[in-house]
Short mmCIF file of C-alpha atoms in Angstrom, two decimals:
data_model
loop_
_atom_site.label_atom_id
_atom_site.label_comp_id
_atom_site.label_asym_id
_atom_site.label_seq_id
_atom_site.Cartn_x
_atom_site.Cartn_y
_atom_site.Cartn_z
CA MET P 299 -195.09 -118.96 80.31
CA THR P 300 -198.15 -120.98 78.83
CA ILE P 301 -201.18 -121.93 81.54
CA GLU P 302 -203.31 -124.76 80.70
CA LEU P 303 -206.80 -124.20 82.09
CA ARG P 304 -209.21 -127.20 83.32
CA PRO P 305 -211.97 -126.68 81.70
CA ARG P 306 -215.34 -127.24 83.28
CA ALA P 307 -217.81 -129.49 82.83
CA SER P 308 -221.74 -128.89 81.79
CA GLN P 309 -223.98 -130.05 83.20
CA ARG P 310 -227.47 -129.55 84.02
CA ALA P 311 -229.15 -127.94 86.73
CA LYS P 312 -233.01 -129.05 88.62
CA ILE P 313 -234.45 -128.33 91.69
CA SER P 314 -233.63 -130.92 94.05
CA ALA P 315 -236.14 -129.78 96.96
CA LEU P 316 -238.87 -126.91 97.99
CA GLY P 317 -239.88 -125.33 102.14
CA THR P 318 -242.64 -122.60 101.75
CA TYR P 319 -243.55 -120.57 104.67
CA VAL P 320 -246.60 -117.97 105.10
CA PRO P 321 -247.40 -116.87 108.87
CA PRO P 322 -250.86 -117.96 110.82
CA ARG P 323 -252.02 -114.74 110.91
CA ILE P 324 -254.65 -113.66 108.03
CA LEU P 325 -256.58 -110.59 107.10
CA ASN P 326 -259.60 -112.05 105.22
CA ASN P 327 -261.85 -109.33 103.15
CA ALA P 328 -264.53 -109.38 105.62
CA ASP P 329 -261.70 -108.07 107.83
CA LEU P 330 -261.00 -105.36 104.91
CA SER P 331 -264.16 -104.43 104.26
CA LYS P 332 -264.36 -102.31 107.76
CA MET P 333 -261.09 -101.50 107.39
CA VAL P 334 -262.15 -99.59 102.84
CA ASP P 335 -264.93 -99.37 101.15
CA THR P 336 -264.99 -102.82 99.66
CA SER P 337 -266.66 -106.48 99.84
CA ASP P 338 -266.14 -109.64 99.55
CA GLU P 339 -267.71 -109.87 95.93
CA TRP P 340 -266.00 -106.93 94.75
CA ILE P 341 -262.28 -108.56 95.41
CA MET P 342 -263.51 -111.24 94.79
CA GLN P 343 -265.37 -110.88 91.44
CA ARG P 344 -261.72 -108.84 90.49
CA LEU P 345 -259.52 -110.80 92.03
CA GLY P 346 -260.12 -114.47 93.06
CA ILE P 347 -258.47 -113.31 96.80
CA ARG P 348 -260.22 -114.24 99.67
CA GLU P 349 -257.73 -113.85 102.66
CA ARG P 350 -253.65 -113.08 102.72
CA HIS P 351 -251.16 -113.89 105.34
CA LEU P 352 -249.73 -111.22 106.97
CA VAL P 353 -246.95 -110.75 109.29
CA GLU P 354 -246.63 -109.80 112.80
CA PRO P 355 -245.06 -106.13 113.67
CA GLY P 356 -241.44 -106.86 113.92
CA VAL P 357 -241.76 -110.04 111.89
CA ALA P 358 -239.23 -109.26 108.69
CA THR P 359 -238.52 -111.02 105.26
CA SER P 360 -235.64 -112.28 106.50
CA ASP P 361 -237.52 -114.13 108.99
CA MET P 362 -240.22 -115.97 106.18
CA ALA P 363 -237.11 -116.90 104.31
CA VAL P 364 -235.96 -118.47 107.01
CA GLU P 365 -238.29 -120.60 107.99
CA ALA P 366 -238.31 -121.33 104.10
CA ALA P 367 -234.87 -122.24 103.83
CA ARG P 368 -234.58 -124.64 107.01
CA ARG P 369 -237.98 -126.74 105.63
CA CYS P 370 -236.22 -126.91 102.74
CA LEU P 371 -233.20 -128.47 103.53
CA ALA P 372 -234.87 -130.09 105.93
CA ARG P 373 -236.95 -132.45 102.95
CA ARG P 374 -233.48 -132.76 100.92
CA GLY P 375 -231.77 -133.54 104.18
CA ILE P 376 -228.77 -132.04 104.54
CA PRO P 377 -227.13 -129.22 106.54
CA ALA P 378 -227.01 -125.33 106.00
CA SER P 379 -223.55 -125.05 105.93
CA GLU P 380 -223.13 -127.82 102.33
CA VAL P 381 -225.17 -124.41 101.05
CA GLU P 382 -222.97 -122.64 98.03
CA VAL P 383 -225.14 -119.57 97.19
CA VAL P 384 -227.91 -118.09 98.58
CA ILE P 385 -230.17 -115.78 96.26
CA VAL P 386 -233.13 -114.41 97.81
CA ALA P 387 -235.41 -112.54 95.58
CA THR P 388 -237.11 -109.85 97.04
CA VAL P 389 -238.48 -106.16 96.89
CA THR P 390 -239.27 -105.88 100.53
CA PRO P 391 -235.24 -106.52 101.52
CA ASP P 392 -235.49 -105.74 106.18
CA MET P 393 -233.01 -102.65 104.94
CA LEU P 394 -231.58 -101.07 102.27
CA PHE P 395 -227.75 -103.17 103.62
CA PRO P 396 -226.70 -105.45 104.20
CA ALA P 397 -228.81 -107.67 101.70
CA THR P 398 -231.05 -110.14 103.23
CA ALA P 399 -229.03 -112.92 101.85
CA CYS P 400 -226.24 -111.82 104.42
CA LEU P 401 -229.25 -112.14 107.20
CA VAL P 402 -230.57 -115.30 105.97
CA GLN P 403 -226.91 -116.89 105.33
CA ASP P 404 -225.83 -116.26 108.96
CA LYS P 405 -229.32 -117.44 110.23
CA ILE P 406 -229.23 -120.57 109.27
CA GLY P 407 -225.50 -121.01 109.59
CA ALA P 408 -224.37 -121.64 106.21
CA HIS P 409 -221.02 -120.48 106.60
CA GLY P 410 -218.67 -120.20 103.51
CA ALA P 411 -221.60 -119.10 100.98
CA TRP P 412 -221.65 -116.76 99.44
CA GLY P 413 -225.02 -114.56 97.90
CA PHE P 414 -227.18 -111.76 97.18
CA ASP P 415 -230.70 -109.60 96.97
CA LEU P 416 -232.52 -109.65 93.29
CA SER P 417 -234.81 -107.50 92.45
CA ALA P 418 -237.43 -108.17 89.98
CA ALA P 419 -240.66 -108.17 91.99
CA CYS P 420 -243.44 -110.36 91.01
CA SER P 421 -240.70 -112.05 88.75
CA GLY P 422 -237.63 -112.25 91.15
CA PHE P 423 -238.15 -115.46 92.17
CA LEU P 424 -237.82 -116.82 87.99
CA TYR P 425 -235.16 -114.85 87.39
CA ALA P 426 -233.44 -115.51 90.94
CA LEU P 427 -234.07 -119.77 89.75
CA GLN P 428 -232.49 -119.46 86.80
CA VAL P 429 -228.80 -116.90 88.43
CA GLY P 430 -229.39 -119.83 90.49
CA ALA P 431 -229.24 -122.58 87.42
CA LYS P 432 -226.62 -121.06 85.94
CA LEU P 433 -224.14 -121.34 88.59
CA VAL P 434 -224.46 -124.88 88.97
CA GLU P 435 -224.46 -125.80 84.55
CA SER P 436 -221.49 -123.98 85.22
CA GLY P 437 -219.84 -126.48 87.54
CA VAL P 438 -218.43 -123.56 89.46
CA HIS P 439 -221.42 -124.67 92.43
CA SER P 440 -223.60 -127.48 92.97
CA LYS P 441 -226.37 -126.43 96.04
CA VAL P 442 -227.81 -122.87 95.45
CA LEU P 443 -230.60 -121.69 97.57
CA VAL P 444 -233.09 -119.60 96.24
CA ILE P 445 -235.54 -118.10 97.89
CA GLY P 446 -238.64 -116.07 96.65
CA ALA P 447 -239.48 -113.64 100.17
CA ASP P 448 -241.68 -110.30 100.30
CA THR P 449 -243.56 -108.34 103.21
CA MET P 450 -245.54 -106.28 101.36
CA SER P 451 -247.58 -105.67 104.67
CA SER P 452 -244.60 -103.14 105.04
CA ILE P 453 -245.51 -101.59 102.42
CA ILE P 454 -249.10 -101.46 101.56
CA ASP P 455 -251.54 -98.85 102.17
CA TYR P 456 -254.63 -100.64 104.15
CA THR P 457 -256.03 -97.29 103.36
CA ASP P 458 -255.57 -97.64 99.94
CA ARG P 459 -258.75 -99.95 98.78
CA ALA P 460 -256.89 -100.19 95.22
CA THR P 461 -253.91 -102.11 96.57
CA CYS P 462 -254.87 -103.49 100.05
CA VAL P 463 -256.74 -105.54 99.00
CA ILE P 464 -254.22 -107.21 96.25
CA PHE P 465 -251.16 -108.51 98.55
CA GLY P 466 -249.78 -111.40 101.37
CA ASP P 467 -246.86 -111.97 102.48
CA GLY P 468 -244.52 -115.18 102.32
CA ALA P 469 -241.78 -116.85 101.46
CA GLY P 470 -240.53 -119.90 99.42
CA ALA P 471 -236.75 -122.04 98.85
CA VAL P 472 -236.05 -124.49 96.45
CA LEU P 473 -232.68 -126.34 96.65
CA ILE P 474 -230.64 -126.12 92.58
CA GLU P 475 -228.43 -129.24 92.25
CA PRO P 476 -226.88 -130.69 89.19
CA ALA P 477 -229.27 -132.81 87.31
CA GLU P 478 -228.07 -137.18 87.27
CA GLN P 479 -228.43 -139.05 84.93
CA GLY P 480 -231.21 -139.80 83.09
CA GLU P 481 -233.23 -136.55 84.77
CA ILE P 482 -233.73 -132.81 82.52
CA GLY P 483 -234.16 -130.60 84.78
CA LEU P 484 -234.18 -126.75 83.98
CA ILE P 485 -234.69 -126.76 80.36
CA ASP P 486 -235.23 -123.72 78.95
CA PHE P 487 -236.54 -119.32 79.96
CA HIS P 488 -236.75 -116.23 78.30
CA HIS P 489 -237.11 -112.77 80.55
CA GLU P 490 -237.77 -109.82 79.48
CA ILE P 491 -237.92 -106.16 80.48
CA ASP P 492 -239.70 -103.23 79.57
CA GLY P 493 -239.25 -100.23 81.66
CA SER P 494 -241.17 -97.74 79.86
CA GLY P 495 -244.09 -99.20 82.02
CA ALA P 496 -242.34 -98.13 85.67
CA ALA P 497 -244.76 -95.68 86.42
CA ALA P 498 -247.33 -98.20 86.26
CA LEU P 499 -245.91 -100.11 89.57
CA ASN P 500 -243.96 -99.00 92.09
CA MET P 501 -242.84 -97.36 95.44
CA PRO P 502 -241.77 -93.71 94.80
CA ALA P 503 -239.77 -93.14 97.17
CA GLY P 504 -237.08 -94.67 99.81
CA GLY P 505 -234.86 -94.93 96.97
CA SER P 506 -231.84 -92.29 95.84
CA LEU P 507 -234.30 -90.25 93.77
CA HIS P 508 -236.73 -89.59 96.76
CA PRO P 509 -234.84 -90.66 100.02
CA ALA P 510 -237.53 -90.62 103.15
CA SER P 511 -238.35 -86.41 104.54
CA PRO P 512 -241.32 -85.15 106.32
CA GLU P 513 -242.75 -84.34 102.51
CA THR P 514 -242.10 -88.30 100.81
CA VAL P 515 -243.97 -89.30 104.19
CA ALA P 516 -246.56 -87.20 104.30
CA GLY P 517 -247.15 -88.49 100.14
CA ARG P 518 -248.07 -91.57 100.78
CA MET P 519 -244.85 -92.12 98.67
CA HIS P 520 -243.49 -95.59 100.86
CA TYR P 521 -246.23 -97.31 99.66
CA VAL P 522 -246.83 -99.45 96.62
CA HIS P 523 -248.60 -97.66 93.66
CA GLN P 524 -250.40 -98.93 90.97
CA ASP P 525 -252.41 -98.48 87.88
CA GLY P 526 -254.42 -101.19 87.22
CA GLN P 527 -255.98 -101.42 84.40
CA ALA P 528 -252.77 -100.49 82.84
CA VAL P 529 -250.82 -103.76 84.88
CA TYR P 530 -253.51 -106.52 83.92
CA LYS P 531 -254.07 -105.46 80.04
CA TYR P 532 -249.89 -105.81 80.30
CA ALA P 533 -249.82 -109.00 82.07
CA VAL P 534 -252.22 -111.04 80.62
CA ARG P 535 -250.76 -110.04 76.89
CA LYS P 536 -247.00 -110.97 78.25
CA MET P 537 -247.82 -114.05 79.58
CA VAL P 538 -249.23 -115.43 76.98
CA GLU P 539 -246.20 -114.32 74.48
CA THR P 540 -243.58 -115.35 76.91
CA THR P 541 -245.11 -118.88 77.50
CA THR P 542 -245.83 -119.45 74.17
CA LYS P 543 -242.10 -118.63 73.02
CA VAL P 544 -240.21 -121.07 75.67
CA LEU P 545 -243.05 -123.84 74.32
CA HIS P 546 -242.38 -122.95 70.57
CA ALA P 547 -238.46 -122.67 71.03
CA ASN P 548 -238.70 -126.32 72.13
CA ASN P 549 -241.27 -128.18 70.75
CA ILE P 550 -243.83 -128.29 73.47
CA SER P 551 -247.17 -128.22 72.76
CA ALA P 552 -249.01 -127.45 75.67
CA GLY P 553 -251.21 -130.37 75.96
CA GLN P 554 -247.99 -131.62 76.88
CA LEU P 555 -247.61 -129.98 80.15
CA GLY P 556 -248.29 -132.03 83.38
CA CYS P 557 -248.75 -128.49 85.16
CA PHE P 558 -249.16 -124.95 84.77
CA ILE P 559 -247.72 -122.67 87.54
CA PRO P 560 -248.41 -118.95 86.44
CA HIS P 561 -247.24 -115.49 89.25
CA GLN P 562 -250.53 -115.34 91.33
CA ALA P 563 -251.81 -111.73 90.88
CA ASN P 564 -254.58 -111.51 89.94
CA ARG P 565 -257.25 -115.08 88.28
CA ARG P 566 -258.01 -113.78 85.26
CA ILE P 567 -255.59 -112.98 84.01
CA ILE P 568 -254.64 -116.52 85.28
CA LEU P 569 -257.24 -117.79 83.51
CA SER P 570 -257.12 -116.03 80.09
CA THR P 571 -253.57 -116.79 79.65
CA ALA P 572 -254.43 -120.86 80.04
CA GLU P 573 -257.69 -120.61 77.54
CA ARG P 574 -255.37 -118.16 74.98
CA LEU P 575 -252.96 -121.53 75.50
CA GLY P 576 -255.56 -123.84 75.51
CA LEU P 577 -254.76 -125.44 78.59
CA PRO P 578 -257.06 -127.69 81.04
CA LEU P 579 -257.73 -125.38 84.19
CA ASP P 580 -257.42 -129.08 85.92
CA ARG P 581 -253.10 -128.67 84.78
CA VAL P 582 -253.13 -124.92 85.87
CA ILE P 583 -252.34 -124.27 89.54
CA ILE P 584 -254.93 -121.77 91.54
CA ASN P 585 -253.93 -120.61 95.38
CA ILE P 586 -254.26 -117.04 94.78
CA ASP P 587 -257.72 -117.28 96.82
CA ARG P 588 -255.76 -118.53 99.90
CA PHE P 589 -252.57 -116.11 99.70
CA GLY P 590 -253.40 -113.28 97.88
CA ASN P 591 -250.24 -111.21 95.77
CA THR P 592 -246.69 -112.76 97.73
CA THR P 593 -244.38 -111.04 94.86
CA ALA P 594 -241.73 -112.78 94.55
CA ALA P 595 -242.67 -116.34 96.73
CA THR P 596 -246.07 -117.24 94.44
CA ILE P 597 -244.98 -119.18 92.18
CA PRO P 598 -243.29 -121.69 95.62
CA LEU P 599 -246.10 -121.19 97.33
CA ALA P 600 -248.14 -122.13 94.24
CA MET P 601 -245.64 -125.04 93.82
CA GLN P 602 -246.07 -125.96 96.91
CA THR P 603 -250.15 -126.44 96.63
CA ALA P 604 -249.52 -128.46 92.96
CA LEU P 605 -247.56 -131.33 95.47
CA ASP P 606 -250.28 -131.07 98.41
CA GLU P 607 -252.75 -131.54 95.85
CA HIS P 608 -250.60 -133.83 93.80
CA ARG P 609 -251.04 -132.07 90.50
CA LEU P 610 -247.40 -132.13 90.08
CA GLN P 611 -245.48 -135.15 89.68
CA ARG P 612 -242.13 -136.59 89.27
CA GLU P 613 -241.68 -136.32 85.18
CA SER P 614 -243.92 -133.84 84.71
CA LEU P 615 -243.15 -131.14 82.57
CA VAL P 616 -244.01 -127.77 84.21
CA LEU P 617 -244.33 -123.87 83.07
CA LEU P 618 -243.67 -121.22 85.23
CA ALA P 619 -244.59 -117.90 84.34
CA SER P 620 -244.51 -114.32 85.83
CA VAL P 621 -245.66 -110.47 85.21
CA GLY P 622 -244.32 -107.89 87.45
CA ALA P 623 -242.85 -104.19 88.19
CA GLY P 624 -240.27 -102.89 86.05
CA PHE P 625 -241.83 -104.07 83.77
CA THR P 626 -240.23 -107.16 84.47
CA VAL P 627 -241.80 -110.74 82.44
CA GLY P 628 -240.46 -114.26 82.38
CA ALA P 629 -240.95 -117.97 81.93
CA CYS P 630 -238.98 -121.05 82.35
CA LEU P 631 -240.36 -124.48 81.42
CA LEU P 632 -238.65 -127.75 83.25
CA ARG P 633 -239.19 -131.07 84.61
CA TRP P 634 -239.98 -131.35 88.34
CA GLU P 635 -237.72 -134.51 89.33
CA PHE P 636 -238.44 -134.71 92.79
#
């Protein structure tokens, strides 16, 4: 018996809406200086962070993700029932299972949608963005909700001055849809992982290797552990390498970019990358001073900053980039279409 399969039309994907959320509570450098041996000058010099937002007790990653998702859908003017897929990039899920995407799907009322969580640390949003784009480009789905959300305060040791000064909480969501005639949307990406760097940035316990026990709790193994120098050196090198590869592959010069939106881990990393790419600072989005490192949420939050400051225009070429635990590395080139 011959079975004739109808070919699916290939199509381009675009970001059609954006929504973000940060909790109202702020922890500034003066507050931190009362908790650990640090100062505003020390933090600003090394990281460029002045304050970060933290959730109240009992608020989880899914709660922030829901707020960002609702704002995103409201800006697009569609009900959650039209969403077909929910992808949540996070390293701080509400629980190991079910997936936070399941909780978000239920809370926003995206009935009939399927979804999953994606764990790639600070590169999580970029990785999820590409997965969502490919689902749309394949013709299988037309509305994919991609969320980057992390409650980093839930896994930070506020007696460790090397890590507690860095991180904040937040969420951002984008809707991925087919590009319309004349639109370009997402153009290209380059992703890498290097597992040899796993020991440089991780949370040692809580998984199958070191399940929760009195010993892991006493050893403070359920918090983020970081070799700051190793992460810094790798991030500076790979941020430049990865962005350069994407630009060269598409015959795009840095001067043609309307906006560079990097992961917000460290102001010095961002400035070093911009300098090596030859980008003027008025095209580089930096908001780490206000939010700290929110892991999977940094890039959508920076997109919102770019829009608020009128530095992201329709049809602008935009370059996104990230380096995170794993190590994970990502870069994405797109044209802004709304």
